[in-house]
XYZ file of C-alpha atoms in Angstrom:
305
model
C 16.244 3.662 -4.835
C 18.548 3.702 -7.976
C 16.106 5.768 -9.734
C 15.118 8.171 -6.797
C 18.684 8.507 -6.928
C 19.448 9.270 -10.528
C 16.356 11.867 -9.533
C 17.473 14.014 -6.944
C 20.849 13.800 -8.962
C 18.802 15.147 -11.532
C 17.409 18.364 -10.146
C 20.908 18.875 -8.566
C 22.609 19.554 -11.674
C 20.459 22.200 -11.720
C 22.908 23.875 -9.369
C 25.547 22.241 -11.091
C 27.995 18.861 -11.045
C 29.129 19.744 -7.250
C 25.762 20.826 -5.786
C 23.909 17.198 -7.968
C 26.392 15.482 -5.433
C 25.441 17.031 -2.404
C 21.969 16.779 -3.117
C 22.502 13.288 -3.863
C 24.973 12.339 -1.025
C 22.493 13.768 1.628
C 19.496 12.451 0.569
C 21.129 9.570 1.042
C 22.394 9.672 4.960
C 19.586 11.637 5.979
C 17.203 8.595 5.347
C 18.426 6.734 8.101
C 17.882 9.581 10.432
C 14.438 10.406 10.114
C 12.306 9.345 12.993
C 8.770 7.573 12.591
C 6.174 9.140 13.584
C 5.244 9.789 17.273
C 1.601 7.904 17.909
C -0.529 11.507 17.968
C 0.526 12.256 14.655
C -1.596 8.904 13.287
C -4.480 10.927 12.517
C -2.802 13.092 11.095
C -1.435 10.836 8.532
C -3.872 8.076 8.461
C -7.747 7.802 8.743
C -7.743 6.260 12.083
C -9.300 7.837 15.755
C -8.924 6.761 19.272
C -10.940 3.543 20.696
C -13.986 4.838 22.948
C -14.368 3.468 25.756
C -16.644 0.423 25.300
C -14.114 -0.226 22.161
C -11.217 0.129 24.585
C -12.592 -2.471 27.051
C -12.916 -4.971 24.662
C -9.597 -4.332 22.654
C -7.184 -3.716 25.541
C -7.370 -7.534 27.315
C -6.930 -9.025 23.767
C -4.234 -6.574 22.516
C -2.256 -7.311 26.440
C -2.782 -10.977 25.388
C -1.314 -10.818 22.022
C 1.706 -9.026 23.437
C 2.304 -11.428 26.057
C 2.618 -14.333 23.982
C 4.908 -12.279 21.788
C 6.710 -11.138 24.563
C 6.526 -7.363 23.921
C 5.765 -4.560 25.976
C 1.798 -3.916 25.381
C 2.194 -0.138 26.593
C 5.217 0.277 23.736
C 2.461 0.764 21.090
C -0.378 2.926 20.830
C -3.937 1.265 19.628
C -6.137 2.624 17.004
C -9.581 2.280 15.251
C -10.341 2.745 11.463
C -13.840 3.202 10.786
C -13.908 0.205 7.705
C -16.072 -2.892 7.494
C -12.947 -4.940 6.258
C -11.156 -7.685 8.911
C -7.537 -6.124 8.816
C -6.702 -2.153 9.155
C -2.972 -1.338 9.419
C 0.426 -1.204 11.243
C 2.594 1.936 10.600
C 6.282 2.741 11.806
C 6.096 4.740 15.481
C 4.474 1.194 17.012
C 1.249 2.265 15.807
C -1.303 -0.860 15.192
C -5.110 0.082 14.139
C -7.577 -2.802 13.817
C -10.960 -1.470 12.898
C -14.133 -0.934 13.682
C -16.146 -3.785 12.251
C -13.449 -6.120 13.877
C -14.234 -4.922 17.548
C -17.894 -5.163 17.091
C -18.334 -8.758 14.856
C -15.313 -11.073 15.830
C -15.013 -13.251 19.046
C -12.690 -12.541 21.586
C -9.612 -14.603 20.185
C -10.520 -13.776 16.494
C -9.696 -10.271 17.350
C -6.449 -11.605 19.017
C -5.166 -13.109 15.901
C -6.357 -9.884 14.349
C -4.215 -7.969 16.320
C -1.306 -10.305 16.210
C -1.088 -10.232 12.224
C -1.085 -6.532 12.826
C 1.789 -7.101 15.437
C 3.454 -9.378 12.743
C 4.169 -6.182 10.721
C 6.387 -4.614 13.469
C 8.013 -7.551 14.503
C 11.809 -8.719 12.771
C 12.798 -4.512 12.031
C 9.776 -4.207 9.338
C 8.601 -1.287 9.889
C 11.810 0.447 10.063
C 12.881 -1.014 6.383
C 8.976 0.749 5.413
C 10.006 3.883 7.060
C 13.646 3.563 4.671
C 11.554 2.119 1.679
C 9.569 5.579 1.982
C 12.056 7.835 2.138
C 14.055 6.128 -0.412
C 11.424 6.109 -2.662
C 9.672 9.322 -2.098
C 11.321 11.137 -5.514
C 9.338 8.587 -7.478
C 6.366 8.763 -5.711
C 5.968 12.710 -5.823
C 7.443 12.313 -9.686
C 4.316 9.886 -9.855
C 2.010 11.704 -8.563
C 2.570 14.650 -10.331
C 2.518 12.608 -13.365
C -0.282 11.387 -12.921
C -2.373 14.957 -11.712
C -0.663 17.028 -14.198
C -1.737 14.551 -17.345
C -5.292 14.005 -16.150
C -6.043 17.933 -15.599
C -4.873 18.406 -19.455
C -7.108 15.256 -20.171
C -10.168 17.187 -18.427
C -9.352 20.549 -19.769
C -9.352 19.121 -23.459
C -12.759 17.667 -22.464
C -13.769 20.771 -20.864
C -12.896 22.396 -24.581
C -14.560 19.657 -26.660
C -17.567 20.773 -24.843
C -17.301 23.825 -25.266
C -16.685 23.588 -29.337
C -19.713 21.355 -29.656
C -17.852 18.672 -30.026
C -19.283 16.644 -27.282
C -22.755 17.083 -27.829
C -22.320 15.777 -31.851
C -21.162 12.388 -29.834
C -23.976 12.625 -27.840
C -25.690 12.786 -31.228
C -24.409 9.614 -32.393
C -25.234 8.061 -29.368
C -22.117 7.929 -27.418
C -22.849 7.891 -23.432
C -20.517 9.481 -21.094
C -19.203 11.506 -23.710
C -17.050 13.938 -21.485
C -15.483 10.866 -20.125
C -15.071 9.095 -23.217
C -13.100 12.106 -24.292
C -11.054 12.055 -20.910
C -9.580 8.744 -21.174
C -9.418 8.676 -24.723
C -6.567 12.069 -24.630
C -5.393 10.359 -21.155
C -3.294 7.657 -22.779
C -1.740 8.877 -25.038
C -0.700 11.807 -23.141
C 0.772 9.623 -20.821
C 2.686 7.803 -23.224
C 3.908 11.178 -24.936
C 5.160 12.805 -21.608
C 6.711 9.358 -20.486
C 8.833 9.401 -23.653
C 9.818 12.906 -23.547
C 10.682 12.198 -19.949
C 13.006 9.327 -21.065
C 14.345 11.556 -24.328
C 15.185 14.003 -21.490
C 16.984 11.886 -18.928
C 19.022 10.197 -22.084
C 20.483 14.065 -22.700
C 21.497 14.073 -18.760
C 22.376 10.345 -18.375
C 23.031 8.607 -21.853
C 20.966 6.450 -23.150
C 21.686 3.487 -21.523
C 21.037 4.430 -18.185
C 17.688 6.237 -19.311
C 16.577 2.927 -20.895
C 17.133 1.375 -17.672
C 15.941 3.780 -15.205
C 12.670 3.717 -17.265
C 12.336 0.264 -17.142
C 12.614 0.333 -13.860
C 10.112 2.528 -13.074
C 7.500 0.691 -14.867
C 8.568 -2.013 -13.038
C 8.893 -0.528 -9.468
C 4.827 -0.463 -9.054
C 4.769 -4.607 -9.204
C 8.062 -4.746 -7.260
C 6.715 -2.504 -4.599
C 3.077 -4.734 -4.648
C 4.945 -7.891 -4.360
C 6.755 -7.252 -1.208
C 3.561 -5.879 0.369
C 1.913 -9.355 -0.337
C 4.827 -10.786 1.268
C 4.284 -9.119 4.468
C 0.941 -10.052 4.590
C 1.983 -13.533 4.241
C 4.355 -12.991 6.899
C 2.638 -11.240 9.240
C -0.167 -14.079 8.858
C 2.759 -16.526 9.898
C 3.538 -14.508 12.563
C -0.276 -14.590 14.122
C 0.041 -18.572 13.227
C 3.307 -18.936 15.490
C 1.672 -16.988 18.394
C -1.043 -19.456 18.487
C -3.815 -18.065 16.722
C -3.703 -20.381 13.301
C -6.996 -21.894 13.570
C -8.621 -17.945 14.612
C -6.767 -16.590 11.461
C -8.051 -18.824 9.091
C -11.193 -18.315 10.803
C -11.137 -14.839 10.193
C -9.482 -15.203 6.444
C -12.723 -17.491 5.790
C -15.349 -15.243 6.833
C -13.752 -12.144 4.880
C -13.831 -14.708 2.027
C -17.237 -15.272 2.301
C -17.753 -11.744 2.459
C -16.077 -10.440 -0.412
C -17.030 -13.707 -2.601
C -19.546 -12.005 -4.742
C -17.160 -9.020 -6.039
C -16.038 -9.374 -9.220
C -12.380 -11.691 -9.703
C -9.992 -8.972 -10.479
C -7.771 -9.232 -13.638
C -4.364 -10.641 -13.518
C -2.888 -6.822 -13.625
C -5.261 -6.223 -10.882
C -3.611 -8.890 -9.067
C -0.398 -7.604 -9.814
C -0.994 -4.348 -8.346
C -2.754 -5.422 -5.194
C -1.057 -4.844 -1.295
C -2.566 -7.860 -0.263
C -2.411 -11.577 -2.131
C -5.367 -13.318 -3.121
C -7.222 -14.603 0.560
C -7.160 -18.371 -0.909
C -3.571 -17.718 -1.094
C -3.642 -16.437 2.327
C -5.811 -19.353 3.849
C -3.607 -21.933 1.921
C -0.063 -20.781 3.340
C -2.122 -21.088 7.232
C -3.184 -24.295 6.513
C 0.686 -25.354 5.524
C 1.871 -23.317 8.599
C -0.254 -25.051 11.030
C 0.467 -27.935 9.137
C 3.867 -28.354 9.782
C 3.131 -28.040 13.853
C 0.729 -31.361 13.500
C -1.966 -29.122 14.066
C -4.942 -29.908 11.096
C -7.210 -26.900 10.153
C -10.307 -27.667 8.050
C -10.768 -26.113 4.232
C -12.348 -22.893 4.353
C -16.127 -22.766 3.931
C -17.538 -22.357 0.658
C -19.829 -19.129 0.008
């Protein structure tokens, strides 16, 4: 938030000292005021489509279930199918929960109930709306990301797209270098990346002194994990949440079949790991196993592959 801040401060000075403020100051209360999305705009902003009807018939009992344990209203949200072979699709701010496709079709009756209450987990105990803040709050960085990102990679491709050209990239092909074009992108990629970064932070130093450029930067190379780490939280959490409402031995059922699934992927590396939304699924089926635990109940080990 700090650095979207010092950002949108930023382009304000543009306009000078007293318009940076205003910029700043109502960037600031407007973020509480934005409302989530209404439920028809979920296709809009997320690959998801309406349950038909033999979907519906199997997902509406277990979804009323899952609500009345929680004690919720069941019509407050609206349902939604993403059309993924993983376990677990999404919940989104505006009481939208999506469970997907492969779910409905392959998982018993109360393994799509603790599906569906994990996804419930995610709206319950004001989560959603601190997402809906965390976005808004963090949207400078994001778009100042993104650009980033585009903006270095099309320079990347278009001194490719001139090393071809010269004849440079068919004397690698010459030497026996595969993929030359792509060689050539990543190779200019990096340290382009590195270059702008700096002059970025040699810029906001001029604006902000050095100190608070050093910081912001670190910061933002930091934000990414931060913003990981939180998401593996909720996971957690929402996991805990599905455990609570009854379902602990159905989640870890459906934690150890997506396991099994995904067992003969490669292990990702530890920066892999750092920059994943969702913790490892050992980790997952170990914090079940201590949740249920501590109710006297006893759930198995998972399965092995």
């Amino acid at each position: 938030m700090v650095i979207s801040g010092l950002l949108v401060y930023g382009a304000g000075t543009l306009g000078g000292p007293s318009t940076a403020l205003g910029l700043t100051l109502t960037w600031l209360l407007v973020g509480p005021l934005i409302p989530p999305p209404t439920p028809d705009m979920a296709p809009l902003i997320f690959r998801v489509r309406r349950p038909r009807p033999e979907e519906q018939a199997v997902l509406i009992p277990a979804w009323h279930n899952v609500a009345q344990l929680a004690r919720v209203s069941a019509d407050d949200y609206s349902l939604w199918v993403q059309d993924t072979r993983d376990v677990n699709a999404l919940a989104a701010p505006g009481h939208i929960v999506a469970v997907t496709g492969w779910a409905i079709a392959a998982l018993g009756p109360r393994e799509l109930e603790a599906v569906l209450a994990h996804e419930l987990g995610h709206h319950l105990g004001g989560g959603q709306r601190a997402h809906m803040l965390a976005y808004w709050y963090g949207l400078p960085v994001a778009l100042i990301r993104t650009g980033y990102r585009k903006i270095t990679w099309l320079f990347a491709v278009f001194v490719a797209q001139a090393a071809h050209i010269v004849g440079f990239v068919a004397l690698l092909r010459l030497f026996g270098v595969r993929k030359a074009m792509d060689v050539i992108c990543f190779a200019v990629l990096t340290p382009t990346r590195v270059l702008v970064f700096v002059a970025a932070v040699l810029g906001a130093a001029t604006i902000f002194g050095i100190p608070t450029a050093v910081i912001a930067a670190a910061a933002l190379l930091a934000e990414p994990f931060a913003k990981q780490a939180q998401r593996r939280w909720s996971e957690i959490r929402a996991d805990a949440v599905a455990v609570d409402l009854g379902y602990g031995q159905q989640t870890h059922t459906v934690l150890d079949l997506w396991l099994r699934r995904v067992s003969t992927r490669r292990e990702p590396g530890p920066l892999a790991r750092m920059l994943d939304s969702h913790p490892p699924i050992e980790t997952r089926l170990r914090a079940v196993r201590t949740r249920v635990g501590a109710s006297g109940c006893v759930i198995p080990p998972p399965r092995s592959a």
